[in-house]
């Protein structure tokens, strides 16, 4: 029996069909891929979320001009619920994807053949433009292996009967030389054992050296800087001065940009990081504002971080003009230093951990626009080498660099792992207005290179004790999820040491990120410590998740993750404001123009609800921006309304009498700013500033003395 499917045909699939049609041929579906991720597919995604297996099409036929039937046999030891299916073209392009957030297609059992039979509805492509390329095996391939095995068993039985008589006849003739052959076998076996032991010893030593080399590199990097952002991508910048090369910023800090036509998706480009000495380069991120789900949920599960509720002062103000006036009043209060209702803060962060090395893997966090393009280790390495060798980059910036390493040796075998990352967020509105606790970073290199301030911020720190940054990071749960509580205990010198909070009152909840703690007094007679040997921005959390590489010590198992703060996002009442009462569209139609308006808004690309009249000007832009222009959306009564994006801006468009309000405040630490060279530069700048201040004071005093007689 066939399962009827109407998959989402991806933009890449449409492009492949268009190319094939122009060449006078039909696109060929050759493989079916299965995965275990459940979600709502969208056309702009570039592949599957979590591919587990891929099988060639066994048979296929055309049912009608817009419907094809195809079959495949799912075999092998992999076991999972099939919640995602993709249909692959002969050139490797993912043509179409089916998935559902709550429904599974089937269950793939280990070592049990699963027959796949699907009828595909292809209404979004020209009739006859897609065909099936099969192996020709048909559904009978499900039985062929069993029949062959049965026949082989029968033949083997007959051969055993024939050979048994031959062996019995030859026994007497061989008996005389049996003793001699046994002695020779014993000698050969001892030689083989000795050789095997030698090879195992050498392999064990090589594995240990590889593990030490990997960690030695991290050890050196820890001394060269601090945990933080390492580099952003350089685009067209160049010049004779060193500051012409971007480091922690290109056009904006970490390449942040605007996607206000998407709900809760801060535009963020690629960047590389070094955290606790481990290097990683991201894909183009465009992450969603989603928090870790509660403890006990699926690994890496998240939930949306909602904006504060729309204040009643706006919702109940009256018509659209009255609501605009009320909303402007809230922003005027905010600009004047107040903290009005409807405003809040969301802290986003970059999280890192080591996973056991596996041949296949999926993406680790969601985006409306970007996903990892590769899903297996071999392809990941080939893609990294392809781009690094010639300096070219993936067109859509969907290939990260997450390096595999030898972590340590266990039972004589190297333990292999791969560094992974994600960007997530938590609500920190309970901490109130955070503006008094942050300041703009003075970055002379950026100012010289771009002629403006960097737009990067820092959280004001205390001296040698937890401060506001620690309070912010303490709101972030590790990989066990929100609400988890774990004690961090070590066995040393015959006693157990449990890490305590800085105030010493109780054990640290190591399931949340922290960097300051207390334990027993050490050899320097200090019981307070900072995580790491000398890394001021290293935050770590303990986890029990089996997906994280374990490390065994003293009969205990430890798993850790690391994090750095990324940015503080101001959440405003604009995100939940819809004064025109525009409907949410199920199936979007229209072009967004006044003559052909959208029939409603959607969260994944047409999130337009704020009246254009609320603003009086534009917002600072970037080449990577989307959704910055006005759009027209039809309200419930059929009237086209001019509206702007309700999503996240770097800075809002100008508001009459107020100006532009800064929304995104990048607060990430920078690796290079933890170096000795940067410390020397900062010291020199301070000395120069003090010298200039002293000279200015002396000059003013001299001028006062010179003009004093004239004023008597």
XYZ file of C-alpha atoms in Angstrom:
712
model
C 0.000 0.000 0.000
C 1.373 3.446 -0.927
C 1.458 6.472 1.362
C 0.257 9.656 -0.402
C 2.636 12.558 0.297
C 2.556 16.212 -0.689
C 6.061 17.363 0.237
C 7.340 20.935 0.216
C 9.377 21.420 -2.942
C 12.470 23.415 -1.981
C 13.791 26.420 -3.860
C 16.932 24.427 -4.659
C 14.746 21.650 -6.088
C 12.795 24.084 -8.256
C 16.060 25.506 -9.550
C 17.306 22.015 -10.431
C 14.056 21.233 -12.301
C 14.316 24.538 -14.153
C 17.904 23.771 -15.213
C 16.970 20.266 -16.363
C 13.945 21.573 -18.298
C 16.113 24.157 -20.047
C 18.486 21.332 -21.020
C 15.560 19.410 -22.514
C 15.566 16.608 -19.925
C 13.591 15.714 -16.831
C 14.996 15.898 -13.303
C 15.555 12.395 -11.884
C 14.723 11.321 -8.327
C 17.296 8.651 -7.418
C 17.239 8.393 -3.616
C 14.950 8.640 -0.592
C 16.451 10.021 2.648
C 14.878 9.562 6.074
C 15.374 11.588 9.248
C 14.078 11.904 12.798
C 13.356 15.668 13.027
C 9.720 16.769 13.182
C 8.904 20.301 12.011
C 7.075 22.329 9.364
C 9.255 22.462 6.212
C 9.649 25.682 4.261
C 10.777 26.349 0.689
C 13.971 28.262 1.479
C 15.542 25.552 3.627
C 18.602 23.980 2.049
C 18.307 20.378 3.195
C 17.026 18.056 5.893
C 17.150 18.911 9.578
C 18.391 15.511 10.773
C 19.132 12.976 8.040
C 19.745 9.479 9.418
C 19.779 7.184 6.369
C 19.603 7.375 2.566
C 18.459 4.613 0.171
C 18.365 4.286 -3.638
C 14.953 4.194 -5.286
C 14.167 0.563 -6.105
C 11.272 1.096 -8.484
C 9.093 3.886 -9.800
C 6.349 4.742 -12.210
C 4.242 7.704 -13.300
C 0.650 7.465 -12.028
C -0.435 10.700 -13.722
C 1.318 13.750 -15.230
C 1.574 15.252 -11.733
C 1.849 12.124 -9.594
C 4.657 9.571 -9.421
C 4.914 6.320 -7.502
C 8.244 5.173 -6.084
C 9.502 2.443 -3.754
C 12.660 1.713 -1.787
C 13.888 -0.762 0.801
C 15.084 0.639 4.156
C 17.512 -1.835 5.690
C 20.454 -1.714 8.104
C 20.962 -1.443 11.872
C 19.741 2.149 12.293
C 16.618 2.457 14.471
C 14.415 5.565 14.832
C 10.972 7.113 14.282
C 10.730 8.378 10.708
C 9.476 11.962 11.000
C 11.236 13.458 7.988
C 11.535 12.252 4.381
C 13.382 13.850 1.490
C 13.582 13.029 -2.176
C 17.027 13.444 -3.729
C 17.822 14.222 -7.357
C 20.617 12.594 -9.354
C 22.942 15.592 -8.795
C 22.516 15.365 -5.012
C 20.049 18.257 -4.733
C 17.364 17.858 -2.076
C 14.281 18.229 -4.299
C 11.456 18.059 -1.736
C 10.993 17.471 1.990
C 8.095 16.094 4.005
C 7.930 16.456 7.788
C 5.396 17.098 10.522
C 5.993 18.360 14.088
C 3.745 15.721 15.713
C 3.210 12.899 13.186
C 5.613 10.092 12.223
C 5.583 8.244 8.888
C 6.795 4.928 10.314
C 9.225 3.312 12.710
C 12.523 2.036 11.314
C 13.574 -1.000 13.374
C 17.148 -2.235 13.534
C 17.997 -5.040 11.087
C 14.379 -5.308 9.929
C 13.673 -4.371 6.318
C 11.117 -1.574 5.912
C 9.371 -1.290 2.553
C 8.859 2.333 1.486
C 6.152 3.090 -1.063
C 5.071 6.674 -1.723
C 2.802 8.479 -4.178
C 4.144 12.026 -4.643
C 1.832 14.895 -5.605
C 3.915 17.326 -7.696
C 1.565 20.221 -8.379
C 4.248 22.913 -8.046
C 6.349 21.832 -11.050
C 5.539 21.406 -14.747
C 3.880 18.127 -15.692
C 6.420 15.474 -16.675
C 9.417 17.522 -15.487
C 10.362 14.995 -12.778
C 10.936 11.267 -13.316
C 12.166 8.358 -11.202
C 15.571 6.752 -11.754
C 15.443 3.279 -10.126
C 17.771 0.356 -9.618
C 15.245 -1.860 -11.377
C 14.976 -4.165 -8.396
C 11.309 -3.485 -7.688
C 9.570 -4.531 -4.482
C 10.699 -8.130 -4.971
C 14.069 -7.069 -3.597
C 12.527 -7.403 -0.122
C 12.327 -11.175 -0.642
C 15.397 -11.737 -2.764
C 17.840 -11.748 0.126
C 15.770 -14.254 2.112
C 15.313 -16.576 -0.898
C 18.997 -16.412 -1.665
C 19.843 -17.200 1.935
C 17.478 -20.204 1.921
C 18.971 -21.550 -1.306
C 22.474 -21.043 -0.001
C 21.581 -22.971 3.153
C 20.278 -25.907 1.116
C 23.388 -26.015 -1.051
C 25.611 -25.750 2.003
C 23.839 -28.720 3.582
C 24.394 -30.844 0.521
C 28.046 -29.861 0.382
C 28.512 -30.700 4.045
C 27.176 -34.215 3.423
C 29.569 -34.711 0.495
C 32.621 -33.315 2.281
C 32.015 -35.191 5.502
C 32.854 -38.531 3.892
C 35.968 -37.046 2.311
C 37.138 -35.700 5.659
C 36.575 -39.009 7.432
C 38.597 -40.788 4.757
C 41.464 -38.311 5.022
C 41.645 -38.294 8.826
C 43.784 -41.401 9.092
C 46.223 -40.104 6.492
C 46.666 -36.786 8.270
C 46.876 -38.136 11.798
C 50.582 -38.831 11.477
C 51.437 -35.197 10.705
C 48.906 -33.656 13.073
C 51.277 -33.366 16.007
C 53.912 -31.592 13.941
C 51.342 -29.172 12.462
C 50.023 -28.366 15.948
C 53.500 -27.444 17.204
C 54.079 -25.180 14.221
C 50.686 -23.569 14.767
C 51.550 -22.889 18.411
C 54.803 -21.202 17.380
C 53.058 -19.059 14.755
C 50.372 -18.087 17.245
C 52.914 -16.876 19.788
C 54.603 -14.770 17.112
C 51.245 -13.298 16.109
C 50.428 -12.449 19.732
C 53.766 -10.730 20.206
C 53.316 -8.710 17.020
C 49.758 -7.747 17.991
C 50.914 -6.590 21.423
C 53.620 -4.466 19.805
C 51.153 -2.854 17.394
C 48.655 -2.179 20.212
C 51.371 -0.551 22.315
C 52.481 1.669 19.455
C 48.884 2.576 18.583
C 48.156 3.394 22.217
C 51.185 5.681 22.329
C 50.217 7.419 19.086
C 46.681 7.967 20.376
C 48.006 9.525 23.567
C 50.332 11.793 21.610
C 47.430 12.897 19.366
C 45.301 13.699 22.412
C 48.138 15.658 23.993
C 48.768 17.579 20.772
C 45.130 18.619 20.529
C 45.063 19.783 24.126
C 48.481 21.455 23.832
C 47.147 23.651 21.036
C 44.208 24.620 23.249
C 46.594 25.298 26.132
C 48.632 27.722 24.035
C 45.517 29.495 22.732
C 44.253 29.935 26.298
C 47.370 31.939 27.059
C 47.084 34.097 23.948
C 43.630 35.477 24.683
C 40.338 34.963 26.470
C 37.215 32.981 25.623
C 35.355 35.007 23.048
C 34.696 35.894 19.448
C 37.835 35.495 17.333
C 37.097 36.832 13.837
C 34.262 37.921 11.604
C 34.254 37.305 7.863
C 36.083 39.894 5.790
C 34.173 40.904 2.678
C 35.634 43.686 0.523
C 37.665 45.523 3.154
C 41.337 46.171 2.472
C 44.011 48.807 2.758
C 47.503 49.545 3.951
C 46.685 49.976 7.627
C 46.281 47.063 10.029
C 42.878 48.358 11.097
C 41.593 47.932 7.534
C 41.213 44.258 8.400
C 38.053 43.567 10.428
C 38.428 41.520 13.592
C 35.435 41.421 15.935
C 33.328 43.553 13.596
C 32.971 43.973 9.867
C 30.250 46.507 9.069
C 28.552 45.775 12.382
C 29.683 43.780 15.426
C 29.755 40.070 14.475
C 28.107 41.048 11.190
C 24.696 41.626 12.802
C 22.011 42.956 10.468
C 18.258 43.414 10.068
C 15.546 40.854 9.294
C 12.460 42.627 10.723
C 10.179 40.708 8.345
C 10.856 37.567 10.428
C 9.484 37.035 13.930
C 12.192 37.009 16.595
C 15.156 36.384 14.277
C 18.140 38.713 14.839
C 20.198 38.700 11.644
C 23.705 37.441 12.431
C 26.458 36.520 9.990
C 29.308 34.018 10.323
C 32.031 34.395 12.920
C 34.711 32.277 14.529
C 35.329 31.764 18.236
C 37.945 30.424 20.606
C 36.349 29.257 23.849
C 38.416 27.543 26.536
C 41.115 27.250 23.888
C 38.933 25.407 21.344
C 38.443 26.927 17.885
C 35.181 26.839 15.907
C 33.752 28.762 12.953
C 29.972 29.093 12.607
C 27.644 29.062 9.644
C 25.574 32.161 8.842
C 23.498 32.169 12.005
C 20.313 34.281 11.765
C 19.297 32.587 15.009
C 15.849 32.597 16.615
C 15.126 33.956 20.096
C 14.436 30.584 21.724
C 15.269 29.409 25.238
C 16.286 25.926 26.439
C 13.261 23.768 27.217
C 12.696 22.414 30.716
C 14.888 19.651 32.112
C 13.821 16.237 30.849
C 13.009 17.482 27.343
C 14.706 16.253 24.180
C 18.338 17.194 23.686
C 18.673 20.809 22.461
C 14.886 21.321 22.611
C 13.883 24.988 22.805
C 10.848 27.216 23.271
C 10.192 30.747 22.028
C 11.212 33.679 24.229
C 8.149 35.880 23.887
C 8.228 39.655 23.941
C 6.474 41.414 26.861
C 2.717 41.782 26.572
C 1.318 44.838 24.811
C 0.564 47.478 27.493
C -3.092 48.290 28.070
C -2.293 51.985 27.578
C -1.714 51.207 23.901
C -4.168 48.360 23.349
C -7.075 50.363 24.809
C -6.108 53.753 23.353
C -8.696 53.630 20.560
C -8.232 53.840 16.800
C -4.927 53.413 14.986
C -3.960 57.088 15.278
C -4.600 57.043 19.035
C -2.587 53.849 19.442
C 0.312 55.385 17.488
C 0.290 58.389 19.819
C 0.209 56.142 22.898
C 3.036 53.970 21.545
C 5.182 57.022 20.815
C 4.586 58.129 24.381
C 6.045 54.856 25.681
C 9.151 55.271 23.527
C 9.523 58.892 24.618
C 9.518 57.692 28.237
C 12.127 55.044 27.398
C 14.338 57.590 25.607
C 14.086 59.844 28.668
C 15.581 57.106 30.857
C 12.398 55.573 32.242
C 11.562 51.844 32.117
C 7.938 51.731 30.899
C 5.669 48.704 30.667
C 6.036 46.580 27.547
C 9.849 46.669 27.471
C 12.171 43.831 28.442
C 15.555 42.250 27.793
C 16.554 38.964 26.168
C 20.117 37.681 26.529
C 21.413 35.531 23.686
C 24.510 33.386 24.060
C 26.763 31.015 22.123
C 27.060 27.534 23.645
C 29.725 24.885 22.939
C 30.185 21.195 23.778
C 31.965 18.083 22.536
C 29.879 15.314 20.982
C 31.115 11.762 20.404
C 32.319 11.616 16.820
C 29.757 10.077 14.463
C 29.515 9.723 10.707
C 26.209 11.629 10.468
C 24.895 14.642 12.345
C 22.237 17.353 12.183
C 21.989 21.063 12.823
C 21.813 22.239 16.424
C 19.507 25.271 16.311
C 16.791 26.732 14.119
C 16.729 29.621 11.690
C 14.132 30.676 9.151
C 16.874 31.287 6.580
C 19.885 29.056 7.249
C 20.793 25.455 8.063
C 23.983 23.442 7.898
C 24.303 22.231 4.324
C 26.290 19.130 5.215
C 25.180 16.263 7.445
C 28.050 13.770 7.458
C 31.660 13.920 8.607
C 33.302 13.152 5.268
C 31.374 15.905 3.498
C 32.139 18.342 6.312
C 35.873 17.824 5.880
C 35.730 17.969 2.084
C 33.710 21.189 2.180
C 36.103 22.776 4.673
C 39.097 21.857 2.520
C 37.374 22.998 -0.669
C 36.755 26.478 0.664
C 39.995 26.818 2.623
C 42.185 25.638 -0.260
C 41.152 28.341 -2.711
C 39.705 30.937 -0.373
C 36.224 30.737 -1.875
C 33.205 30.474 0.440
C 29.925 28.613 0.404
C 27.493 30.830 -1.501
C 24.829 30.806 1.199
C 27.324 30.551 4.088
C 25.853 27.297 5.412
C 29.073 25.343 6.062
C 30.522 25.672 9.593
C 33.939 24.481 10.737
C 33.375 22.220 13.750
C 36.646 20.300 14.055
C 36.965 16.692 15.253
C 39.673 16.020 17.845
C 41.218 13.216 19.889
C 40.033 14.067 23.401
C 41.764 11.348 25.449
C 42.628 7.652 25.632
C 40.305 5.076 27.165
C 41.205 1.377 27.426
C 43.999 1.903 24.943
C 41.747 3.473 22.315
C 41.544 7.151 21.322
C 38.239 8.820 22.189
C 37.175 10.944 19.224
C 34.880 13.955 19.492
C 33.590 16.914 17.510
C 33.083 20.432 18.832
C 29.498 21.655 18.294
C 27.740 24.955 18.970
C 24.364 26.653 19.032
C 22.950 30.118 19.713
C 20.051 30.295 22.153
C 18.510 32.955 24.395
C 16.898 33.514 27.789
C 14.621 36.215 29.154
C 16.384 38.477 31.682
C 13.637 41.083 32.049
C 13.490 40.293 35.781
C 16.761 42.230 36.136
C 15.017 45.469 35.115
C 16.538 48.184 32.949
C 20.084 47.107 32.081
C 21.189 50.329 30.393
C 22.988 51.597 33.537
C 25.067 48.392 33.539
C 26.438 48.565 29.974
C 28.689 50.975 28.117
C 29.906 51.414 24.548
C 33.278 49.850 23.759
C 35.792 52.386 22.476
C 37.416 50.595 19.542
C 39.980 52.892 17.852
C 40.782 50.360 15.107
C 37.142 50.150 14.080
C 36.699 53.902 14.353
C 39.706 54.495 12.078
C 38.625 51.852 9.583
C 34.928 52.732 9.358
C 34.744 56.303 10.591
C 32.153 55.571 13.283
C 31.748 53.855 16.650
C 31.699 50.076 16.587
C 28.284 49.660 18.192
C 29.761 47.047 20.511
C 29.032 47.154 24.240
C 30.408 45.705 27.451
C 28.784 44.876 30.767
C 30.367 46.890 33.558
C 32.335 44.504 35.790
C 33.300 44.542 39.441
C 36.807 43.818 40.712
C 37.671 40.176 41.451
C 34.117 39.176 42.315
C 30.899 38.227 40.530
C 29.099 41.166 38.960
C 26.200 41.942 36.650
C 27.611 39.725 33.874
C 27.653 36.766 36.271
C 24.066 37.560 37.225
C 23.109 37.505 33.552
C 24.943 34.261 32.781
C 23.498 32.596 35.883
C 20.100 32.809 34.159
C 21.320 30.454 31.410
C 20.827 26.709 31.964
C 23.334 24.266 30.533
C 22.412 21.392 28.259
C 20.302 19.643 30.929
C 17.684 22.363 30.416
C 15.806 24.885 32.529
C 15.217 23.919 36.144
C 18.035 21.353 36.366
C 20.133 21.229 39.540
C 23.529 19.502 39.625
C 26.301 19.435 42.212
C 29.888 19.483 40.949
C 32.002 17.166 43.122
C 35.596 15.947 42.710
C 37.600 13.307 44.560
C 41.014 14.679 45.551
C 43.559 13.460 48.086
C 41.079 11.036 49.550
C 38.291 13.568 50.176
C 35.295 14.809 48.193
C 35.258 18.464 47.160
C 31.932 20.018 46.146
C 32.140 23.378 44.391
C 30.332 26.078 46.395
C 28.827 29.414 45.461
C 30.956 32.530 45.761
C 29.232 33.501 48.998
C 30.101 30.045 50.332
C 26.600 29.436 51.660
C 25.655 26.453 49.522
C 26.770 24.244 46.665
C 26.878 25.872 43.239
C 24.119 24.742 40.919
C 26.554 23.607 38.243
C 23.697 22.992 35.781
C 23.746 26.780 35.132
C 26.669 28.770 33.747
C 29.166 30.205 36.207
C 32.817 31.226 36.438
C 33.412 32.173 40.119
C 33.207 29.600 42.922
C 34.752 28.384 46.171
C 36.207 25.091 47.367
C 38.833 23.945 49.871
C 41.781 26.277 50.502
C 44.535 25.594 47.959
C 48.340 25.622 48.080
C 48.239 29.437 47.859
C 45.840 29.517 50.855
C 42.944 30.713 48.734
C 39.540 29.043 48.669
C 38.041 31.275 45.934
C 38.798 30.510 42.316
C 37.995 31.475 38.763
C 37.370 28.708 36.215
C 40.329 28.030 33.972
C 44.002 28.750 34.504
C 43.757 32.378 33.407
C 40.614 33.037 31.362
C 38.402 35.875 32.641
C 35.486 35.112 30.301
C 35.221 31.315 30.652
C 31.746 30.192 31.762
C 31.065 26.458 32.205
C 28.127 24.243 33.155
C 27.832 20.581 34.081
C 25.480 18.280 32.181
C 24.303 14.684 32.358
C 23.173 14.462 28.727
C 24.386 11.289 27.041
C 24.792 13.189 23.776
C 27.770 15.039 25.294
C 31.150 13.305 25.374
C 31.777 11.864 28.866
C 35.047 12.063 30.752
C 35.691 9.478 33.476
C 37.773 10.353 36.539
C 37.992 8.699 39.960
C 34.955 6.535 39.305
C 32.818 9.537 38.286
C 31.637 10.730 34.885
C 31.788 14.423 33.952
C 30.318 16.230 30.971
C 30.734 19.975 30.419
C 29.576 22.711 28.089
C 30.838 26.281 27.722
C 29.162 29.567 26.857
C 29.887 33.201 26.114
C 27.319 36.033 26.170
C 26.476 37.300 22.698
C 24.054 40.207 22.884
C 21.322 41.902 24.890
C 18.209 42.411 22.769
C 15.741 45.093 23.820
C 12.233 43.657 23.512
C 9.659 46.332 22.745
C 5.842 46.460 22.571
C 6.124 46.811 18.777
C 6.601 43.034 18.438
C 3.092 42.265 19.689
C 1.325 45.317 18.247
C -1.217 44.855 15.437
C -3.462 47.943 15.452
C -4.867 47.290 11.961
C -6.007 43.817 13.034
C -4.166 42.199 10.131
C -4.893 38.446 9.871
C -2.294 35.699 10.033
C -2.113 34.000 6.636
C -2.164 30.241 6.307
C -1.278 30.155 2.625
C 0.340 33.440 1.655
C -0.699 35.203 -1.526
C -0.045 38.612 -3.016
C 3.111 40.565 -3.823
C 3.087 43.005 -0.899
C 2.345 45.993 -3.122
C -0.561 48.400 -2.838
C -2.067 46.967 -6.013
C -1.468 43.363 -4.932
C -1.178 43.285 -1.114
C -0.354 40.237 0.962
C -3.467 38.473 2.247
C -2.018 38.493 5.772
C 1.203 38.202 7.726
C 3.387 35.198 8.496
C 6.209 34.771 10.986
C 8.644 33.315 8.453
C 9.181 36.213 6.049
C 6.175 38.555 5.977
C 5.987 39.630 9.621
C 4.622 43.108 8.755
C 2.195 44.662 11.281
C 3.551 48.026 12.535
C 1.837 50.995 10.823
C 4.272 52.828 8.577
C 2.940 56.091 10.030
C 4.456 55.212 13.418
C 7.922 55.987 12.046
C 9.198 59.215 10.557
C 12.347 57.939 8.830
C 14.501 54.958 8.002
C 16.940 52.777 9.927
C 20.685 52.161 9.454
C 21.064 49.385 6.896
C 23.354 46.603 5.713
C 23.662 44.725 2.418
C 22.449 41.565 4.196
C 19.176 43.182 5.362
C 15.711 42.011 4.358
C 12.285 43.507 5.038
C 13.428 47.100 5.480
C 10.946 48.577 2.985
C 7.237 49.127 3.580
C 4.821 46.368 2.639
C 1.099 46.369 1.951
C -1.095 43.859 3.760
C -4.856 43.450 3.430
C -6.817 43.769 6.675
C -9.894 41.741 7.543
C -12.122 44.141 5.622
C -10.100 43.961 2.414
C -8.359 47.341 2.784
C -4.629 47.392 1.962
C -2.549 48.801 4.852
C 0.989 50.152 4.637
C 3.047 48.490 7.377
C 6.652 47.815 8.373
C 8.385 44.811 9.892
C 7.545 43.871 13.483
C 10.709 41.810 14.020
C 14.146 42.600 15.410
C 16.150 45.569 14.118
C 19.695 46.572 15.064
C 18.229 50.020 15.630
C 14.605 51.008 15.021
C 13.679 53.370 12.187
C 13.474 56.976 13.332
C 10.480 57.974 15.446
C 9.304 61.587 15.267
C 10.725 63.642 18.142
C 12.707 60.660 19.475
C 15.086 59.402 16.793
C 16.290 55.823 16.401
C 16.205 53.520 19.439
C 19.043 51.010 19.746
C 17.624 47.470 20.004
C 20.593 45.105 19.820
C 23.547 45.487 22.174
C 26.368 43.021 21.346
C 28.266 42.301 24.580
C 30.387 39.352 23.478
C 33.975 39.148 24.740
C 36.718 39.311 22.109
C 39.530 36.752 22.168
C 42.245 39.285 21.255
C 41.242 41.625 24.081
C 42.524 39.025 26.547
C 46.061 39.162 25.131
C 49.165 40.704 26.663
C 49.515 43.053 23.680
C 46.014 44.426 24.212
C 46.703 44.890 27.927
C 49.833 46.891 27.096
C 47.886 48.999 24.587
C 45.129 49.700 27.114
C 47.723 50.709 29.688
C 49.392 53.045 27.196
C 46.064 54.616 26.242
C 45.256 55.238 29.896
C 48.661 56.790 30.526
C 48.270 59.022 27.483
C 44.821 60.028 28.628
C 46.084 60.867 32.096
C 49.004 62.804 30.615
C 46.728 64.780 28.304
C 44.355 65.493 31.181
C 47.263 66.717 33.315
C 48.563 68.928 30.498
C 45.097 70.364 29.946
C 44.753 71.134 33.668
C 48.179 72.803 33.740
C 47.349 74.871 30.660
C 44.069 76.038 32.184
C 45.816 76.971 35.455
C 48.480 78.919 33.533
C 45.868 80.808 31.556
C 43.990 81.644 34.749
C 47.132 83.046 36.368
C 47.888 85.135 33.285
C 44.459 86.735 33.130
C 43.917 87.020 36.898
C 45.381 90.629 37.210
C 43.002 91.806 34.510
C 39.975 90.695 36.495
C 40.889 92.439 39.771
